[in-house]
Short mmCIF file of C-alpha atoms in Angstrom, two decimals:
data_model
loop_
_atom_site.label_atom_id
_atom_site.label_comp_id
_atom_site.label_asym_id
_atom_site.label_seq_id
_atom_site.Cartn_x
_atom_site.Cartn_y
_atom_site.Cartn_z
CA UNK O 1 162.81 123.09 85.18
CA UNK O 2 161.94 120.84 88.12
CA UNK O 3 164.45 118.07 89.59
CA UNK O 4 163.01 114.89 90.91
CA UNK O 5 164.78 112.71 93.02
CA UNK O 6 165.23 108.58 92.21
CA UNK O 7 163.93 106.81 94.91
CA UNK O 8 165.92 103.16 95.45
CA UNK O 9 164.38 100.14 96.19
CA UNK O 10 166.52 100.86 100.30
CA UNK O 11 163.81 103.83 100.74
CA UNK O 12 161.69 103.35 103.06
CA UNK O 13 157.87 103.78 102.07
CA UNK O 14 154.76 104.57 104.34
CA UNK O 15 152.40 102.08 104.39
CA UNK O 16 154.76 99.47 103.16
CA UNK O 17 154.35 97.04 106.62
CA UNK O 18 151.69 94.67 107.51
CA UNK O 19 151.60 95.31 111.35
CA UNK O 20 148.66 97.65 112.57
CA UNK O 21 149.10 100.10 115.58
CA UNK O 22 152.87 98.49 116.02
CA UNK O 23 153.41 101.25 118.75
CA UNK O 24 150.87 100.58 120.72
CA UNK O 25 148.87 104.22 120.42
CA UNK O 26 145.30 103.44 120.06
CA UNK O 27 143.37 101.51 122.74
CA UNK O 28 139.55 101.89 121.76
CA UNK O 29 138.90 99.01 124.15
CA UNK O 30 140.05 100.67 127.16
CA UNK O 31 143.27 101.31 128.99
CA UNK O 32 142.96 98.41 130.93
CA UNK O 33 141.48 95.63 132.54
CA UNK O 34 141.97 93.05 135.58
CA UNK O 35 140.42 89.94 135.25
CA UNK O 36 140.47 86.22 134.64
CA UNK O 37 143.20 86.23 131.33
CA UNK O 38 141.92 82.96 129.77
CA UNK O 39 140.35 82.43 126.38
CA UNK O 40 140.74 85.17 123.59
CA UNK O 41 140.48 88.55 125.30
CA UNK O 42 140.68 92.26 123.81
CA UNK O 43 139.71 94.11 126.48
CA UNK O 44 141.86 96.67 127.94
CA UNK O 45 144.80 96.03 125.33
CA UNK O 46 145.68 98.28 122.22
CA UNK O 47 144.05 97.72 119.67
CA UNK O 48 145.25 94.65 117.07
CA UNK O 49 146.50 92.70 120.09
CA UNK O 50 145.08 90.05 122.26
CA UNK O 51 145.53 87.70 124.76
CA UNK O 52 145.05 84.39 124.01
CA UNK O 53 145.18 81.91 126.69
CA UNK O 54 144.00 78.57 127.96
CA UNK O 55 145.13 78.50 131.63
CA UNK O 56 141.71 78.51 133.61
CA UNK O 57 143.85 80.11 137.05
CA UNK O 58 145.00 82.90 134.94
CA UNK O 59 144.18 86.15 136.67
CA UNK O 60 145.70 89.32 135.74
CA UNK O 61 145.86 92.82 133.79
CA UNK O 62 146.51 93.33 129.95
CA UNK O 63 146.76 97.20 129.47
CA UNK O 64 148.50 100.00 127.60
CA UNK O 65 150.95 101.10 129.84
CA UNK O 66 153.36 103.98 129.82
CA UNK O 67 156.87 102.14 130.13
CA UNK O 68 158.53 101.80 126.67
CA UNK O 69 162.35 102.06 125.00
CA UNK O 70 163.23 105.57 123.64
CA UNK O 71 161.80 106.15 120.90
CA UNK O 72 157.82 105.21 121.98
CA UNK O 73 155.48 106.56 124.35
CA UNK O 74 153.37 103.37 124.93
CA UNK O 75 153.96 99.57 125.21
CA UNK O 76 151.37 96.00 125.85
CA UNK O 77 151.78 94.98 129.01
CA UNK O 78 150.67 92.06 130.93
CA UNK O 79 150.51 91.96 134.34
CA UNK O 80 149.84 88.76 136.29
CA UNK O 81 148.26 88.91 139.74
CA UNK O 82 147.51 85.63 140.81
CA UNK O 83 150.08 82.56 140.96
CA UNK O 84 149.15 79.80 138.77
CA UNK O 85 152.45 77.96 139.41
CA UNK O 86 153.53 74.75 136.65
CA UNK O 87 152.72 75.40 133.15
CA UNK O 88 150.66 72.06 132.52
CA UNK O 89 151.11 70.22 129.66
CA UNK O 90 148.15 71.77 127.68
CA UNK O 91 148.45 75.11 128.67
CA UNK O 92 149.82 78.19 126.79
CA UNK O 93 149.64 81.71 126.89
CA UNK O 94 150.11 84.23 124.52
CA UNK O 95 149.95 87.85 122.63
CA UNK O 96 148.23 88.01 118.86
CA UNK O 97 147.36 89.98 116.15
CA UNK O 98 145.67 88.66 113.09
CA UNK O 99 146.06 90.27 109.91
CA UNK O 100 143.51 91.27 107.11
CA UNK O 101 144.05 88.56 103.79
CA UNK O 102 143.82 90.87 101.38
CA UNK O 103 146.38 93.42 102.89
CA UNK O 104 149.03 90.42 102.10
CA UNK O 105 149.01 89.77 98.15
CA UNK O 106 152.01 91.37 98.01
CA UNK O 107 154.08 87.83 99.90
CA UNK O 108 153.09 85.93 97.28
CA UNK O 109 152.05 83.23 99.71
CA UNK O 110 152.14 79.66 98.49
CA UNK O 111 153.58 80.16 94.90
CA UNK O 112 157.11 79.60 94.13
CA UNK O 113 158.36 83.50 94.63
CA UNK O 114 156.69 83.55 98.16
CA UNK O 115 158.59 86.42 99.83
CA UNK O 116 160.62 86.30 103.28
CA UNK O 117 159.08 88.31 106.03
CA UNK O 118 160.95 89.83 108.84
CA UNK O 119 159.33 91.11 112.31
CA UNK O 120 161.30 93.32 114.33
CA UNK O 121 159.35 94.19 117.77
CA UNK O 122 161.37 96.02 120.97
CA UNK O 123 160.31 93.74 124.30
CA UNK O 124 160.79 93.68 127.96
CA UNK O 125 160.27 90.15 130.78
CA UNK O 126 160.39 89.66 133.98
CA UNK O 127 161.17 86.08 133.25
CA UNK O 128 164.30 85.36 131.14
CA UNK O 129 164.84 81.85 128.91
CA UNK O 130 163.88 81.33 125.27
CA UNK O 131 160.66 82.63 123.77
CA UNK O 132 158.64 82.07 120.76
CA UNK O 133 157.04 83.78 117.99
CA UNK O 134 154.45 82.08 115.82
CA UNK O 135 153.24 82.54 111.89
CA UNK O 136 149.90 81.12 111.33
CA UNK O 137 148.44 80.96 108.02
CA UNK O 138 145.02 80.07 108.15
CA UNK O 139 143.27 79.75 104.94
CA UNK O 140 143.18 76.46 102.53
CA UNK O 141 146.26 74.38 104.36
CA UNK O 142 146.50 75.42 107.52
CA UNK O 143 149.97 76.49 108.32
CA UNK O 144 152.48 77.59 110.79
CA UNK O 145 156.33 78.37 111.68
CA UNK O 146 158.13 79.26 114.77
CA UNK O 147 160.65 81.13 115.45
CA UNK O 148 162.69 81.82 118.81
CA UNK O 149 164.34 84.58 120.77
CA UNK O 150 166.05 84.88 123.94
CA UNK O 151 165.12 87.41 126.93
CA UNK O 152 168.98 87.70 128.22
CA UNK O 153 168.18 90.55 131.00
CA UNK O 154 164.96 90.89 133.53
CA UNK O 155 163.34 93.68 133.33
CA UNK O 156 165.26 95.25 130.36
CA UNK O 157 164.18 96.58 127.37
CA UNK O 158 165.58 94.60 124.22
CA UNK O 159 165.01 94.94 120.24
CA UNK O 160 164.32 91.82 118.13
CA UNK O 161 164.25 90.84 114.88
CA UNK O 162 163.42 87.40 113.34
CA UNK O 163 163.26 86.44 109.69
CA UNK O 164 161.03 84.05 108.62
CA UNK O 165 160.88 82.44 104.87
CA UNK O 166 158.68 82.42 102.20
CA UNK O 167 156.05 79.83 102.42
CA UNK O 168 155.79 77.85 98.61
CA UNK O 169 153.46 75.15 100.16
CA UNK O 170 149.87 75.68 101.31
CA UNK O 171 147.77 76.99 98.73
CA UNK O 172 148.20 80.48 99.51
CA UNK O 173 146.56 82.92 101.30
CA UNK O 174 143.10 83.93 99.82
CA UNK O 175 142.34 87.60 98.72
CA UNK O 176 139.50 88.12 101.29
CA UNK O 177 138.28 89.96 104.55
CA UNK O 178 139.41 86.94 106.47
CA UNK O 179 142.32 86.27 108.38
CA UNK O 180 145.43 85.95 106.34
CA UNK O 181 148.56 85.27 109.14
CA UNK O 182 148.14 85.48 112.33
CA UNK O 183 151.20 86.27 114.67
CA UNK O 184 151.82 85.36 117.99
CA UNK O 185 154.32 85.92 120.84
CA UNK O 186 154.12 83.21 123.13
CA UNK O 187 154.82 83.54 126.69
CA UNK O 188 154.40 79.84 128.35
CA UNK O 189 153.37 77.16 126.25
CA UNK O 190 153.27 73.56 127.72
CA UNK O 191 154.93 70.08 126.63
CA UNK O 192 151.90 69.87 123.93
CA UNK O 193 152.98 72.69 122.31
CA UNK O 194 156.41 72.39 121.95
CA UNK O 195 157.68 68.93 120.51
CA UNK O 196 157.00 69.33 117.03
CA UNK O 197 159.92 71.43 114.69
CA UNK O 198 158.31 74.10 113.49
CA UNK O 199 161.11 75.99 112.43
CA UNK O 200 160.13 75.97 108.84
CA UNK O 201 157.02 75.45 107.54
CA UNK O 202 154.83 72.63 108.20
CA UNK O 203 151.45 71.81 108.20
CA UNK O 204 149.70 73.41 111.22
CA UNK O 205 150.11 70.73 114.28
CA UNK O 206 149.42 71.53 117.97
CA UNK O 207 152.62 70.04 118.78
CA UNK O 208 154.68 72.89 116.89
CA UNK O 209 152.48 75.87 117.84
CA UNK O 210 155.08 77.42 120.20
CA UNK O 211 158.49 74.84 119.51
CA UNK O 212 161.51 75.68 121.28
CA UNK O 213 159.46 77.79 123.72
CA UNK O 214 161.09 77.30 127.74
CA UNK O 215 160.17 80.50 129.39
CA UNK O 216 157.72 80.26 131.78
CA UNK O 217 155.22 83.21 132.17
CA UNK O 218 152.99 81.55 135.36
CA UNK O 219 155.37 83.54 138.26
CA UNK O 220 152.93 85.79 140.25
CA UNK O 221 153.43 89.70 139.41
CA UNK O 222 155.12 88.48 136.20
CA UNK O 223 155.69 91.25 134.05
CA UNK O 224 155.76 91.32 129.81
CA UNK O 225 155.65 94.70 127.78
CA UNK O 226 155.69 94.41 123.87
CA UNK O 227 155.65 97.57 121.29
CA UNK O 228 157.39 98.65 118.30
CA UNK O 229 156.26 95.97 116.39
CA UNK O 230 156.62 95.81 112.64
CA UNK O 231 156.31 93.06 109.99
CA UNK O 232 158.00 93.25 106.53
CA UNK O 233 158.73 92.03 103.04
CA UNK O 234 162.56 90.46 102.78
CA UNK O 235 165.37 89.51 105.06
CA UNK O 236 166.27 92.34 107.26
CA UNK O 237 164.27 94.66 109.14
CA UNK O 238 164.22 98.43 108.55
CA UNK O 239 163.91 101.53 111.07
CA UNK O 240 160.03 101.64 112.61
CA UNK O 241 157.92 103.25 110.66
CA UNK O 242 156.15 106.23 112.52
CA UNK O 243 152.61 106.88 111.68
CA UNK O 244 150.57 109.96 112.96
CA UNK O 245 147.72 109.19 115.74
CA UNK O 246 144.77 109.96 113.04
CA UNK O 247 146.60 107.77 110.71
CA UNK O 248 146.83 104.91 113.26
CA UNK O 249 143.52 105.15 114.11
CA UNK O 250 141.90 105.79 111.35
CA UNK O 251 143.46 102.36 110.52
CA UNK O 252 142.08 100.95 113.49
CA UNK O 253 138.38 101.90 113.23
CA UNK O 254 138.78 99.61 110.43
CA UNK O 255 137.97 96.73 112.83
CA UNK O 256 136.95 98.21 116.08
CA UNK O 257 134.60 102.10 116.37
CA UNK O 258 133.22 102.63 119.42
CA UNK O 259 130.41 105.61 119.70
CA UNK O 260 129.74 108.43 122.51
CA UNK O 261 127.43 106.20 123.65
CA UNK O 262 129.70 103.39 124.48
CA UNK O 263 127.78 101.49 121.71
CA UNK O 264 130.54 99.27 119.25
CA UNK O 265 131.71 97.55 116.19
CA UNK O 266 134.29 94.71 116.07
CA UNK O 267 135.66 92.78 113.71
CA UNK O 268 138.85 90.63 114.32
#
C-alpha cells in the first residue's frame, strides 16, 4: 500500500511568496543602461525592479550585474557616474517593485486577521548608515510603513530581514489587476521624506515615505547591489525559494514579452 508523508505547516511550499524574479535572473529590458536615473525607469534592470528617482543631476547605470553572495548568480546594481553632491530636501532615490492585487488575498489586508509579512533580501553599499524599506498600499486608503536596516560594512555583502505587521486599517487591498503593495528600498531620501513615523501604519504622507532613512546614495561611483529578495506571510523569514529560469520567466512575461523583432508589451 502506498505511504504518504504529512506535510507541517514549517514546509516550505513553491509558489508560496509574493516577490517576482527575487534573484534577479530575467532582464527582458536589457542588461543595462547608462543614463540620466531620474523619474521611474525600467530599462536595463531585471525585471520587477525599478528605479525611481526625483534628483534631476542623477546620472548613472542600473543593470544586472554578476557580483552576488553565494548562493546567486546575479544581483541589481546601481552604479552612479556623475556627482550630484547634498541630497536636497525633496529629493529621494530608490529601488521598487509593485505587486499584482490579486496575487495578495491571502494577507487579509485591512480586516482584523490581516497577516504579518516578512521580507528578507541579501544587499551590498558602498555607503554605510541606516536605510529604509517602504510598504505602500495603494488602493482605497492609501497606505504606507517603513521599516529600517543598517549597512554596517562597505562593500560587503549582508542578509536582511524585516517584519512588518498586518495592516487592519485601510479598506483593504482590492482583488484586481492593479497594484496591490508596492515595495521600496530607499537609498537617499531628503528632509521631506523622513520626519513623519512611519513605523507602523499610517495613512500615506510624503513626510513618512522613507522615515528614519540617513544614508546618503549621491557620492560619485556609489555602488548598491540588491538580490535574493523574498516577501512572506508571518513573522520570520524562511530559506529563498529557488525557482527554475522558465519558471521565473514565464512569470515575468506576465508583465513584460518582448518579440524577435524588438517589438514589446509592458504592464507594471
Amino acid at each position: 500500500a502506498p505511504t504518504f508523508q504529512t506535510i507541517s505547516s514549517s514546509d516550505t511550499l513553491s509558489y508560496t511568496y509574493f516577490i517576482i524574479n527575487g534573484a534577479m535572473q530575467i532582464a527582458q529590458r536589457g542588461t543595462a543602461t547608462s543614463s540620466s536615473l531620474n523619474g521611474w525607469s525600467t530599462t536595463g534592470s531585471p525585471d520587477r525592479f525599478n528605479m525611481d528617482s526625483n534628483l534631476s543631476s542623477l546620472t548613472g547605470t542600473q543593470s544586472q550585474d554578476s557580483e552576488s553572495p553565494d548562493g546567486f548568480a546575479k544581483s541589481f546594481k546601481v552604479d552612479l557616474t556623475g556627482n550630484t553632491g547634498a541630497m536636497g530636501a525633496t529629493e529621494y532615490i530608490s529601488i521598487r517593485q509593485k505587486i499584482e492585487a490579486q496575487n495578495l488575498v491571502s494577507i487579509k489586508n485591512g480586516t482584523a486577521g490581516a497577516t504579518s509579512l516578512t521580507l528578507s533580501f541579501w544587499v551590498r553599499s558602498s555607503i554605510t548608515g541606516t536605510y529604509t524599506v517602504r510598504i505602500k498600499k495603494e488602493d482605497n486608503t492609501a497606505r504606507e510603513i517603513t521599516d529600517t536596516y543598517a549597512i554596517s560594512s562597505a562593500n560587503t555583502w549582508e542578509k536582511k530581514t524585516l517584519t512588518f505587521a498586518g495592516d487592519t486599517s485601510g479598506g483593504g487591498i482590492d482583488n484586481n489587476i492593479g497594484t496591490g503593495l508596492q515595495l521600496s528600498w530607499c537609498l537617499g531620501a531628503g528632509s521631506n521624506y523622513t520626519s513623519t513615523d512611519s513605523s507602523s501604519w499610517i495613512n500615506t504622507a510624503t513626510a513618512g515615505q522613507f522615515y528614519g532613512h540617513t544614508a546618503t546614495f549621491t557620492s560619485q561611483n556609489a555602488t548598491f547591489y540588491l538580490t535574493g529578495v523574498q516577501l512572506e506571510i508571518g513573522t520570520s523569514g524562511t530559506e529563498f525559494e529557488y525557482l527554475s529560469y522558465g519558471d521565473e520567466l514565464d512569470r515575468c512575461k506576465r508583465y513584460f514579452i518582448k518579440d524577435i523583432a524588438d517589438r514589446y508589451w509592458y504592464n507594471g
